[in-house]
Short mmCIF file of C-alpha atoms in Angstrom, two decimals:
data_model
loop_
_atom_site.label_atom_id
_atom_site.label_comp_id
_atom_site.label_asym_id
_atom_site.label_seq_id
_atom_site.Cartn_x
_atom_site.Cartn_y
_atom_site.Cartn_z
CA MET A 1 5.03 25.07 -8.82
CA GLY A 2 6.47 24.66 -5.09
CA GLY A 3 10.07 26.83 -4.56
CA PRO A 4 13.11 25.28 -4.01
CA VAL A 5 13.73 22.84 -1.18
CA GLY A 6 14.12 25.05 2.14
CA SER A 7 11.84 27.86 0.56
CA GLY A 8 9.69 30.22 2.48
CA ARG A 9 6.46 29.15 0.85
CA ARG A 10 7.13 25.71 1.32
CA ARG A 11 7.48 25.73 5.12
CA GLY A 12 3.96 27.95 4.86
CA ARG A 13 2.18 25.25 3.36
CA ARG A 14 3.75 22.77 6.37
CA ARG A 15 2.83 25.15 9.31
CA LEU A 16 -0.85 25.24 8.37
CA THR A 17 -1.44 28.70 6.92
CA PRO A 18 -4.88 30.39 6.77
CA PRO A 19 -7.36 28.85 4.69
CA GLU A 20 -7.72 30.02 1.16
CA ARG A 21 -10.61 31.05 -0.97
CA GLY A 22 -9.91 27.74 -2.77
CA ASP A 23 -10.02 25.91 0.32
CA VAL A 24 -13.54 26.29 1.21
CA ILE A 25 -14.59 25.77 -2.75
CA ALA A 26 -12.72 22.54 -2.64
CA ALA A 27 -14.44 21.36 1.24
CA VAL A 28 -18.17 22.12 0.60
CA THR A 29 -17.30 20.10 -3.28
CA VAL A 30 -15.98 17.52 -1.03
CA ALA A 31 -18.11 17.46 1.52
CA LEU A 32 -21.01 16.58 -1.05
CA VAL A 33 -19.23 13.48 -2.09
CA LEU A 34 -17.84 12.96 1.62
CA VAL A 35 -21.50 12.44 3.23
CA PRO A 36 -23.09 9.45 0.84
CA GLN A 37 -19.78 7.52 0.99
CA SER A 38 -19.53 7.93 4.82
CA LEU A 39 -22.77 6.31 5.05
CA ALA A 40 -21.85 3.90 2.58
CA TYR A 41 -18.66 2.92 4.23
CA ALA A 42 -19.97 2.25 6.96
CA LYS A 43 -22.52 0.25 6.19
CA LEU A 44 -19.63 -1.70 4.06
CA ALA A 45 -18.18 -2.38 7.74
CA GLY A 46 -21.26 -3.82 8.85
CA LEU A 47 -21.60 -0.32 11.36
CA PRO A 48 -24.62 1.54 11.88
CA VAL A 49 -24.43 4.47 9.15
CA VAL A 50 -24.23 7.04 11.65
CA THR A 51 -20.73 5.85 12.57
CA GLY A 52 -19.47 7.00 9.26
CA LEU A 53 -20.70 10.38 9.68
CA TYR A 54 -18.77 10.57 12.88
CA THR A 55 -15.75 9.14 11.75
CA ALA A 56 -15.81 11.77 8.56
CA VAL A 57 -16.26 14.67 11.18
CA VAL A 58 -13.59 14.24 13.42
CA ALA A 59 -10.87 12.24 11.47
CA THR A 60 -11.38 14.67 8.35
CA ILE A 61 -10.44 17.63 10.63
CA ALA A 62 -7.84 15.63 12.49
CA GLY A 63 -6.43 14.72 9.61
CA GLY A 64 -6.29 18.00 7.94
CA LEU A 65 -4.61 19.56 10.47
CA VAL A 66 -1.55 17.61 11.14
CA GLY A 67 -0.85 15.86 7.95
CA SER A 68 1.68 16.56 5.72
CA SER A 69 0.20 16.36 2.06
CA ARG A 70 -1.85 19.82 1.74
CA TYR A 71 -4.53 17.90 -0.66
CA LEU A 72 -4.82 14.45 1.43
CA GLN A 73 -8.91 14.02 2.24
CA THR A 74 -8.91 11.61 5.39
CA GLY A 75 -12.25 9.62 6.48
CA PRO A 76 -13.90 6.47 5.55
CA VAL A 77 -12.82 4.51 2.85
CA ALA A 78 -14.03 1.58 1.06
CA LEU A 79 -10.96 -0.96 1.54
CA THR A 80 -10.42 0.18 5.16
CA SER A 81 -14.19 -0.59 5.57
CA LEU A 82 -13.83 -3.95 4.07
CA LEU A 83 -10.86 -5.02 6.38
CA THR A 84 -12.60 -3.42 9.43
CA PHE A 85 -15.77 -5.85 8.60
CA GLY A 86 -13.42 -8.79 8.19
CA ALA A 87 -11.06 -7.80 11.72
CA LEU A 88 -14.56 -7.39 13.62
CA THR A 89 -16.24 -10.24 12.75
CA SER A 90 -13.32 -12.75 14.17
CA VAL A 91 -14.12 -11.04 17.33
CA ALA A 92 -17.98 -10.56 17.53
CA ASP A 93 -21.30 -11.54 15.66
CA ALA A 94 -22.17 -7.90 13.70
CA ASP A 95 -25.39 -7.94 15.32
CA SER A 96 -23.98 -7.58 18.90
CA GLY A 97 -24.25 -5.05 21.33
CA ASP A 98 -20.14 -4.47 21.19
CA PHE A 99 -19.78 -4.18 17.55
CA VAL A 100 -19.63 -0.68 17.48
CA GLY A 101 -17.54 -0.57 20.83
CA LEU A 102 -15.05 -3.03 18.94
CA ALA A 103 -15.02 -0.50 15.66
CA ALA A 104 -14.29 2.33 18.33
CA VAL A 105 -11.08 -0.25 19.85
CA LEU A 106 -9.83 -1.15 16.21
CA ALA A 107 -9.65 2.57 15.48
CA LEU A 108 -7.11 3.45 18.61
CA VAL A 109 -5.09 0.32 17.89
CA VAL A 110 -4.44 2.03 14.45
CA GLY A 111 -4.25 5.15 15.37
CA ALA A 112 -1.66 4.43 17.95
CA THR A 113 0.28 1.94 15.80
CA ARG A 114 0.38 4.37 12.98
CA ILE A 115 1.29 7.25 15.51
CA LEU A 116 4.24 5.05 16.92
CA ILE A 117 5.54 4.37 13.43
CA GLY A 118 5.68 8.32 12.97
CA LEU A 119 7.28 9.24 16.04
CA LEU A 120 9.90 6.58 15.36
CA ARG A 121 10.72 8.10 12.10
CA TRP A 122 9.87 4.92 10.24
CA GLY A 123 7.95 6.31 7.49
CA PHE A 124 10.07 4.06 5.26
CA VAL A 125 7.94 0.93 5.71
CA ALA A 126 4.96 3.07 3.27
CA TYR A 127 7.71 1.72 0.64
CA LEU A 128 8.33 -1.55 1.78
CA MET A 129 5.22 -3.25 0.21
CA SER A 130 5.74 -4.64 -2.67
CA GLN A 131 3.80 -3.01 -5.82
CA PRO A 132 2.62 -6.91 -7.12
CA VAL A 133 1.22 -7.46 -3.57
CA VAL A 134 -0.20 -3.56 -3.49
CA ALA A 135 -2.06 -4.24 -7.01
CA ALA A 136 -3.54 -7.88 -6.15
CA PHE A 137 -4.46 -7.06 -3.07
CA THR A 138 -6.31 -3.90 -4.43
CA VAL A 139 -7.91 -5.52 -7.19
CA GLY A 140 -9.19 -8.96 -4.85
CA ALA A 141 -10.55 -6.36 -2.24
CA ALA A 142 -12.73 -4.37 -4.86
CA LEU A 143 -13.94 -6.95 -6.49
CA LEU A 144 -15.18 -8.22 -3.06
CA ILE A 145 -16.57 -5.01 -2.38
CA ALA A 146 -18.48 -5.13 -5.53
CA LEU A 147 -19.97 -8.50 -4.93
CA SER A 148 -20.66 -7.29 -1.24
CA GLN A 149 -23.36 -5.26 -2.79
CA VAL A 150 -25.09 -7.24 -5.01
CA PRO A 151 -27.65 -8.33 -2.26
CA ALA A 152 -28.58 -4.79 -1.80
CA LEU A 153 -28.69 -3.83 -5.13
CA LEU A 154 -31.14 -6.65 -5.97
CA ASP A 155 -33.23 -5.36 -2.61
CA VAL A 156 -32.48 -9.59 -1.62
CA PRO A 157 -31.72 -10.55 1.65
CA ALA A 158 -28.18 -12.87 1.91
CA THR A 159 -25.93 -14.16 4.44
CA GLY A 160 -22.38 -15.19 4.12
CA SER A 161 -18.99 -13.74 2.61
CA PRO A 162 -19.20 -11.40 -0.64
CA PHE A 163 -18.68 -14.08 -2.84
CA THR A 164 -21.34 -16.53 -1.31
CA ALA A 165 -23.66 -13.89 -0.68
CA ALA A 166 -23.47 -12.60 -4.02
CA VAL A 167 -24.52 -15.89 -5.69
CA ASP A 168 -27.34 -16.64 -3.77
CA ALA A 169 -28.88 -13.24 -4.51
CA ALA A 170 -28.44 -13.73 -7.82
CA SER A 171 -29.93 -16.79 -7.95
CA ARG A 172 -33.17 -15.61 -6.80
CA PRO A 173 -34.25 -14.07 -9.44
CA ALA A 174 -38.36 -14.10 -8.73
CA GLU A 175 -37.12 -11.86 -5.42
CA TRP A 176 -35.13 -8.93 -7.39
CA ASP A 177 -36.78 -5.82 -7.18
CA PRO A 178 -36.52 -3.59 -10.25
CA VAL A 179 -37.20 -0.42 -8.63
CA ALA A 180 -34.05 -1.25 -6.29
CA ILE A 181 -32.07 -2.29 -9.32
CA ALA A 182 -32.88 0.66 -11.16
CA LEU A 183 -32.04 3.19 -8.37
CA GLY A 184 -28.64 1.08 -7.91
CA LEU A 185 -27.77 1.80 -11.28
CA VAL A 186 -28.74 5.26 -11.68
CA MET A 187 -26.59 6.19 -8.68
CA VAL A 188 -23.79 3.92 -10.53
CA ALA A 189 -24.34 6.01 -13.75
CA LEU A 190 -24.47 9.15 -12.03
CA VAL A 191 -20.79 8.79 -10.44
CA LEU A 192 -19.40 7.27 -13.16
CA GLY A 193 -20.90 9.27 -16.14
CA GLY A 194 -20.38 12.49 -13.51
CA ARG A 195 -16.53 11.76 -13.64
CA ARG A 196 -16.86 12.12 -17.31
CA ILE A 197 -18.44 15.47 -17.46
CA GLY A 198 -15.96 16.89 -15.20
CA PRO A 199 -14.51 15.93 -11.70
CA ARG A 200 -16.38 18.67 -10.01
CA PHE A 201 -20.15 17.20 -11.33
CA PRO A 202 -21.78 15.96 -7.68
CA GLY A 203 -23.19 13.19 -8.90
CA ALA A 204 -23.05 11.44 -5.47
CA PHE A 205 -24.68 13.90 -4.20
CA LEU A 206 -27.39 14.36 -6.78
CA GLY A 207 -28.38 10.43 -6.33
CA LEU A 208 -28.45 10.96 -2.64
CA VAL A 209 -31.09 13.92 -3.02
CA GLY A 210 -32.82 12.42 -5.58
CA ALA A 211 -33.09 9.07 -3.88
CA LEU A 212 -34.39 10.71 -0.59
CA ALA A 213 -36.71 12.70 -2.32
CA LEU A 214 -38.28 9.52 -3.84
CA THR A 215 -38.62 7.70 -0.90
CA GLY A 216 -39.78 10.79 0.82
CA LEU A 217 -42.61 11.48 -1.35
CA GLY A 218 -43.72 7.75 -1.31
CA LEU A 219 -42.78 7.35 -5.04
CA ILE A 220 -40.91 4.12 -4.30
CA ALA A 221 -40.93 1.56 -1.57
CA VAL A 222 -37.65 -0.32 -1.24
CA THR A 223 -35.58 -1.28 1.75
CA GLU A 224 -33.44 1.74 3.44
CA VAL A 225 -31.09 1.91 5.48
CA GLY A 226 -33.18 2.69 8.87
CA ASP A 227 -32.36 5.23 11.76
CA VAL A 228 -29.83 7.72 11.67
CA PRO A 229 -29.77 9.61 15.23
CA SER A 230 -29.27 13.67 14.79
CA GLY A 231 -26.83 15.31 16.88
CA LEU A 232 -23.20 15.86 17.18
CA PRO A 233 -20.48 13.63 17.81
CA THR A 234 -19.83 12.60 21.29
CA PRO A 235 -16.51 11.40 22.90
CA THR A 236 -16.35 8.19 24.84
CA LEU A 237 -13.83 5.62 26.52
CA ASP A 238 -16.70 3.21 27.69
CA LEU A 239 -15.29 0.78 25.45
CA PRO A 240 -15.07 -3.14 25.39
CA TRP A 241 -11.06 -2.77 26.12
CA SER A 242 -10.74 -6.61 26.90
CA ALA A 243 -10.85 -7.34 23.43
CA THR A 244 -7.96 -5.16 22.41
CA PRO A 245 -5.77 -8.21 22.68
CA SER A 246 -7.83 -9.81 19.97
CA LEU A 247 -7.52 -6.91 17.76
CA VAL A 248 -3.45 -6.20 17.84
CA LEU A 249 -2.52 -7.50 14.61
CA ALA A 250 -5.81 -6.76 12.94
CA GLY A 251 -4.94 -3.11 14.04
CA VAL A 252 -0.99 -3.02 12.70
CA VAL A 253 -1.89 -4.78 9.50
CA ILE A 254 -4.78 -1.85 8.61
CA ALA A 255 -2.54 0.64 9.89
CA LEU A 256 -0.23 -0.43 7.28
CA VAL A 257 -2.21 -1.74 4.49
CA GLY A 258 -4.58 1.43 5.13
CA PHE A 259 -1.70 3.55 4.80
CA ALA A 260 -0.31 2.30 0.89
CA GLU A 261 -3.30 4.37 -0.60
CA ALA A 262 -2.73 7.37 1.61
CA SER A 263 1.06 7.42 0.59
CA SER A 264 0.64 7.05 -2.66
CA ILE A 265 -1.71 9.78 -3.13
CA ALA A 266 0.30 12.32 -0.74
CA ARG A 267 3.17 10.98 -2.56
CA GLN A 268 1.98 11.58 -6.37
CA TYR A 269 0.65 15.00 -5.77
CA ALA A 270 4.03 16.09 -4.06
CA SER A 271 5.77 15.15 -6.84
CA GLU A 272 4.14 16.55 -9.34
CA ASP A 273 4.00 19.92 -7.44
CA ARG A 274 7.51 19.73 -6.52
CA GLU A 275 7.08 19.58 -3.10
CA THR A 276 8.44 17.55 -0.40
CA TRP A 277 6.43 14.95 1.36
CA ASP A 278 7.18 13.72 4.82
CA PRO A 279 5.88 10.12 5.42
CA ASP A 280 6.73 10.09 9.33
CA ARG A 281 3.99 13.08 9.71
CA GLU A 282 1.52 11.69 7.66
CA PHE A 283 1.87 8.73 9.59
CA VAL A 284 1.14 11.00 12.94
CA GLY A 285 -1.71 12.63 10.63
CA GLN A 286 -3.35 9.07 9.97
CA GLY A 287 -2.63 8.01 13.40
CA LEU A 288 -4.33 11.11 15.05
CA ALA A 289 -7.25 11.08 12.78
CA ASN A 290 -7.86 7.24 14.10
CA VAL A 291 -7.58 8.00 17.74
CA ALA A 292 -9.90 10.85 17.09
CA ALA A 293 -12.41 8.52 15.20
CA GLY A 294 -11.86 5.96 17.97
CA VAL A 295 -12.77 8.25 20.81
CA PHE A 296 -15.92 9.72 18.89
CA GLN A 297 -17.71 6.56 18.57
CA GLY A 298 -15.99 5.87 14.90
CA TYR A 299 -14.30 3.29 13.01
CA PRO A 300 -11.15 2.87 11.10
CA ALA A 301 -10.07 5.52 9.07
CA GLY A 302 -7.85 6.55 5.99
CA GLY A 303 -6.83 8.42 2.87
CA SER A 304 -9.28 8.66 0.24
CA PHE A 305 -7.94 8.77 -3.59
CA SER A 306 -10.93 9.78 -5.22
CA ARG A 307 -12.23 12.68 -2.70
CA SER A 308 -8.26 13.79 -2.80
CA SER A 309 -8.19 14.39 -6.23
CA LEU A 310 -11.57 15.99 -6.30
CA ASN A 311 -9.97 18.28 -3.32
CA ARG A 312 -7.18 19.24 -5.48
CA LEU A 313 -9.01 19.92 -8.62
CA ALA A 314 -11.69 21.95 -6.83
CA GLY A 315 -8.77 24.53 -6.39
CA ALA A 316 -7.75 23.63 -2.41
CA ARG A 317 -4.52 25.47 -1.59
CA THR A 318 -3.95 24.42 2.21
CA ARG A 319 -4.32 21.64 4.51
CA TRP A 320 -7.69 23.88 5.73
CA SER A 321 -9.19 21.96 2.88
CA GLY A 322 -9.37 19.05 4.87
CA VAL A 323 -10.37 20.63 8.10
CA LEU A 324 -13.30 22.62 6.83
CA ALA A 325 -14.83 19.08 5.12
CA GLY A 326 -15.11 17.88 8.14
CA VAL A 327 -16.83 21.12 9.53
CA VAL A 328 -19.43 21.10 6.78
CA VAL A 329 -20.47 17.20 7.60
CA LEU A 330 -20.33 18.30 11.13
CA ALA A 331 -22.80 20.99 10.16
CA VAL A 332 -25.19 18.27 8.96
CA MET A 333 -25.12 16.30 11.68
CA PRO A 334 -28.11 18.30 13.52
CA VAL A 335 -30.47 17.34 10.71
CA ALA A 336 -28.57 13.66 10.23
CA SER A 337 -31.99 12.36 10.91
CA VAL A 338 -33.44 12.78 7.22
CA LEU A 339 -30.72 10.48 6.22
CA SER A 340 -32.57 7.54 7.46
CA GLY A 341 -34.80 7.10 4.17
CA LEU A 342 -31.97 6.51 2.03
CA PRO A 343 -32.21 3.49 0.12
CA GLN A 344 -29.87 1.08 0.61
CA ALA A 345 -29.87 0.09 -3.01
CA ALA A 346 -28.48 3.93 -3.86
CA LEU A 347 -25.53 3.11 -1.15
CA ALA A 348 -24.77 -0.25 -2.91
CA GLY A 349 -24.52 1.84 -6.06
CA LEU A 350 -22.38 4.19 -4.88
CA ILE A 351 -19.76 1.76 -3.13
CA ILE A 352 -20.06 -0.40 -6.79
CA ALA A 353 -19.12 2.86 -8.66
CA ALA A 354 -16.43 3.59 -6.03
CA VAL A 355 -14.68 0.72 -6.54
CA VAL A 356 -15.02 -0.39 -10.29
CA PRO A 357 -12.22 1.90 -11.24
CA LEU A 358 -9.64 -0.19 -8.71
CA ILE A 359 -11.06 -3.48 -10.40
CA ARG A 360 -7.47 -3.02 -13.43
CA LEU A 361 -5.81 -6.12 -15.01
CA ARG A 362 -3.18 -4.35 -16.70
CA PRO A 363 -0.64 -4.44 -13.34
CA PHE A 364 -1.43 -8.45 -13.94
CA ALA A 365 -0.37 -8.29 -17.74
CA GLU A 366 2.65 -6.52 -17.09
CA LEU A 367 3.92 -8.47 -14.53
CA TRP A 368 3.87 -11.37 -16.23
CA ARG A 369 5.74 -9.97 -19.23
CA VAL A 370 8.15 -8.51 -16.79
CA SER A 371 8.55 -11.51 -13.86
CA LYS A 372 6.52 -14.42 -13.87
CA PRO A 373 7.39 -15.03 -9.99
CA GLN A 374 5.87 -11.74 -9.42
CA PHE A 375 3.11 -12.39 -11.39
CA ALA A 376 2.88 -15.59 -9.17
CA VAL A 377 3.31 -13.45 -6.16
CA ALA A 378 0.21 -11.23 -7.24
CA ALA A 379 -1.56 -14.28 -8.48
CA LEU A 380 -1.52 -16.01 -5.04
CA THR A 381 -2.38 -12.91 -3.40
CA PHE A 382 -5.23 -12.38 -5.31
CA ALA A 383 -6.66 -15.63 -4.88
CA VAL A 384 -6.02 -15.28 -1.15
CA THR A 385 -7.34 -11.99 -0.66
CA VAL A 386 -10.47 -13.55 -2.84
CA ALA A 387 -10.54 -16.95 -0.88
CA SER A 388 -10.28 -15.52 2.55
CA ALA A 389 -13.06 -13.34 2.90
CA PRO A 390 -14.13 -11.25 4.61
CA HIS A 391 -10.90 -11.42 6.39
CA VAL A 392 -9.07 -10.08 3.58
CA GLU A 393 -6.09 -9.19 5.51
CA ARG A 394 -4.57 -12.86 5.34
CA GLY A 395 -4.46 -11.88 1.46
CA VAL A 396 -1.90 -8.95 2.34
CA LEU A 397 0.43 -11.52 4.94
CA VAL A 398 0.40 -14.42 2.28
CA GLY A 399 1.63 -11.88 -0.27
CA VAL A 400 4.16 -10.29 1.86
CA ALA A 401 5.55 -13.83 2.91
CA LEU A 402 5.43 -14.93 -0.69
CA SER A 403 7.58 -11.57 -1.93
CA LEU A 404 10.08 -12.15 0.77
CA GLY A 405 10.44 -15.75 -0.69
CA VAL A 406 11.12 -14.72 -4.06
CA HIS A 407 13.23 -12.32 -2.79
CA LEU A 408 15.24 -15.36 -0.75
CA TRP A 409 15.06 -17.21 -3.50
CA ARG A 410 16.67 -14.71 -6.10
CA GLU A 411 19.16 -13.99 -3.55
CA LEU A 412 20.27 -17.85 -3.11
CA ARG A 413 21.12 -17.66 -6.70
CA ILE A 414 24.20 -16.30 -8.16
CA GLU A 415 25.07 -16.19 -12.00
CA ILE A 416 28.44 -17.88 -12.60
CA GLU A 417 30.47 -17.09 -16.15
CA THR A 418 33.21 -19.20 -16.70
CA TRP A 419 35.64 -19.62 -19.91
CA SER A 420 39.24 -21.31 -19.91
CA GLU A 421 42.17 -19.82 -21.64
CA GLY A 422 45.01 -22.37 -21.57
CA SER A 423 45.74 -23.41 -18.04
CA THR A 424 43.64 -20.72 -16.48
CA LEU A 425 39.97 -20.53 -15.57
CA HIS A 426 37.92 -17.75 -15.36
CA VAL A 427 35.39 -17.36 -12.95
CA ARG A 428 32.82 -13.96 -12.92
CA PRO A 429 30.15 -14.50 -10.94
CA GLN A 430 27.32 -11.93 -10.90
CA GLY A 431 24.43 -10.72 -8.23
CA VAL A 432 25.25 -10.73 -4.01
CA LEU A 433 27.65 -12.91 -2.57
CA TYR A 434 26.35 -13.56 1.34
CA PHE A 435 25.52 -16.59 3.17
CA GLY A 436 22.89 -17.88 1.33
CA SER A 437 24.25 -17.67 -2.37
CA ALA A 438 28.39 -18.22 -1.13
CA PRO A 439 27.85 -22.33 -1.16
CA ALA A 440 27.06 -21.63 -4.78
CA LEU A 441 30.05 -20.29 -5.95
CA GLU A 442 32.44 -22.48 -4.38
CA GLU A 443 30.33 -25.80 -5.56
CA ARG A 444 30.78 -24.32 -9.35
CA ALA A 445 34.51 -23.42 -9.19
CA ALA A 446 35.66 -26.61 -7.40
CA ALA A 447 33.59 -29.15 -9.72
CA LEU A 448 35.43 -27.22 -12.57
CA VAL A 449 38.76 -27.31 -11.22
CA ALA A 450 38.03 -31.42 -10.40
CA ALA A 451 36.91 -31.82 -14.06
CA ASP A 452 39.93 -30.28 -15.74
CA PRO A 453 43.24 -31.23 -14.36
CA GLY A 454 45.02 -28.81 -16.26
CA ILE A 455 43.94 -25.67 -14.36
CA GLU A 456 46.59 -24.20 -12.33
CA THR A 457 44.90 -20.76 -12.32
CA VAL A 458 41.56 -19.57 -11.43
CA VAL A 459 40.59 -15.96 -11.40
CA LEU A 460 38.01 -14.78 -10.08
CA HIS A 461 36.45 -11.44 -11.84
CA LEU A 462 34.59 -9.75 -8.79
CA GLU A 463 33.46 -6.52 -10.46
CA ARG A 464 30.03 -7.67 -11.05
CA LEU A 465 29.33 -8.40 -7.28
CA GLY A 466 26.37 -6.09 -6.55
CA ARG A 467 27.88 -6.44 -2.84
CA LEU A 468 30.20 -8.92 -0.75
CA ASP A 469 29.42 -9.31 2.97
CA VAL A 470 31.73 -10.61 5.51
CA THR A 471 30.33 -14.45 4.47
CA GLY A 472 30.94 -13.95 1.42
CA ALA A 473 34.75 -12.92 1.74
CA LEU A 474 35.00 -15.75 4.41
CA ALA A 475 34.07 -18.12 1.62
CA LEU A 476 36.17 -16.51 -0.95
CA ARG A 477 38.68 -17.39 1.77
CA SER A 478 37.64 -20.74 2.05
CA LEU A 479 37.99 -20.91 -2.06
CA VAL A 480 41.36 -19.95 -1.77
CA ALA A 481 42.34 -22.26 0.64
CA ASP A 482 41.30 -24.87 -0.88
CA MET A 483 42.59 -24.37 -4.30
CA HIS A 484 45.97 -23.81 -2.87
CA LEU A 485 46.09 -27.00 -1.59
CA SER A 486 45.12 -28.57 -4.62
CA GLY A 487 48.06 -26.66 -6.30
CA VAL A 488 46.07 -23.88 -8.19
CA THR A 489 46.65 -20.34 -7.76
CA VAL A 490 43.82 -18.02 -7.31
CA VAL A 491 43.77 -14.68 -8.50
CA LEU A 492 41.23 -12.07 -7.36
CA ALA A 493 40.43 -9.48 -10.24
CA GLY A 494 38.25 -6.11 -10.33
CA SER A 495 37.29 -6.17 -6.45
CA GLN A 496 35.16 -2.99 -5.88
CA PRO A 497 36.92 -0.60 -3.81
CA GLN A 498 33.94 -1.09 -0.80
CA ALA A 499 34.41 -4.45 -1.15
CA GLN A 500 38.41 -4.22 -0.91
CA ARG A 501 38.21 -3.56 2.68
CA VAL A 502 36.14 -6.90 3.58
CA LEU A 503 38.37 -9.11 1.84
CA ARG A 504 41.71 -7.45 3.25
CA THR A 505 39.85 -8.08 6.63
CA ALA A 506 38.97 -11.74 5.64
CA LEU A 507 41.34 -12.87 3.26
CA GLY A 508 44.58 -11.40 5.32
CA ASP A 509 48.18 -12.28 3.24
CA ALA A 510 46.28 -14.14 1.15
CA PHE A 511 44.91 -10.88 -0.33
CA ASP A 512 47.92 -8.89 -0.41
CA ALA A 513 49.46 -12.10 -2.09
CA VAL A 514 47.02 -11.81 -5.17
CA ASP A 515 48.56 -10.23 -8.05
CA PRO A 516 48.15 -6.36 -7.76
CA GLY A 517 48.87 -6.14 -11.52
CA GLU A 518 45.97 -8.00 -12.53
CA ARG A 519 43.68 -5.96 -10.01
CA ARG A 520 45.00 -3.00 -11.60
CA VAL A 521 43.83 -4.12 -15.30
CA ALA A 522 40.56 -5.27 -14.56
CA ASP A 523 40.13 -2.10 -12.47
CA ARG A 524 41.35 -0.02 -15.33
CA ARG A 525 38.95 -2.40 -17.97
CA ARG A 526 36.07 -1.66 -15.60
CA GLU A 527 36.73 1.97 -15.74
CA VAL A 528 37.14 2.27 -19.58
CA ARG A 529 33.95 0.41 -19.90
CA ASP A 530 31.90 2.90 -17.62
CA GLU A 531 33.21 5.73 -19.52
#
């Protein structure tokens, strides 16, 4: 349990205290998963598998040194890998010589964006993406990731978008390789089944070792990942910088979308441990991780939910667990060439097992019950994400635009309750009165007065207005003036204290002329109701 806010214990954790025994155990446990995942995710991004290892080393170390969360494990992740592939294929062909260099430039753009957000203390943007958009995009991207692995799982070459490639490969059963299929399914079973045995069960690592043993002994003949060079990652800035303008938009999208997973992990664990979480610092930490990945020939990285969860359950106590996990992977680099014989079907099974838990339909059902407009946002976000593959970032952009549209549509609407008592018309608006919704109130009140010539007084009950801006107050002034010209007296009742200054400024003498007794009675009624 964390101590009180400002306690020495909490500050010590943020200073990166010396590693504990639990950090070492957790680091080794995470590294057993990180090595095969880094190979698989680099393949998903259309990059040489060694690129994933480079990213696993430098991004994990940099993120652990600087970040806010003591559990967050940074490195290659499935969603960011898919976003990277979509961004890079819009600039160059995956087989071109510049593809790896472009990935490094993209990582630097992502890193610079996150660092800038953190330094400007704009970490609040981590909370701005609506849940319907995040949930729908995650499901759509996870489905595409799983579909993209179908050709490798069947050991059938296929090209095109993930959906078309999967359909193409599945439509040629005569070319399927039963051995590759069995190998991939065993990997899926080891990973998913291992989670039932226990979070520390190294299913991915056992599958990796088993698959290498089978190919190394010549017991099976399937398509392998190919050459994996041994050696340590080296820094370089000899990159295709001229392509930077073409990658800026994609880099910003990845910086924001990819941070959603990291922020959710850090917030969840900080809440469970009753600790604080600093999104600004986490943006800087994730940014430095990506800058390091770009400099050391890697590609964009993010926070991994599965590895972070494993890190915590394995006994991590400080951020050293992330640093040490990167060090363990670094120790593998001199002998990385032994991974050249790893079957592609095994990596496909690993990726499928990693994303299957992300394909959840419950959020859609909940949105359908709670809010039909938000369900529509989620459904359209999902559809655009799938349809625009591999440029799945378009799904996020469309989802954000739709969310803003729904918000604006709701803000334009204001609920108006009316009733009459003799010659008095009571009007009670509910919502936000601003430039978008004020015309509806003016038109409704004017129409009711015009329909009943016997109305002499209009009482506007303002206690249910969530917010009243200057434009709303000016609209009320216009309403008071128009009613006065028609011989109708307007009484404002129940105005909130924070709104009275705006009303007094906008209405001037008209506000002071409002019956103070009516205001006091309405305010007292509201106080009694609240009590």
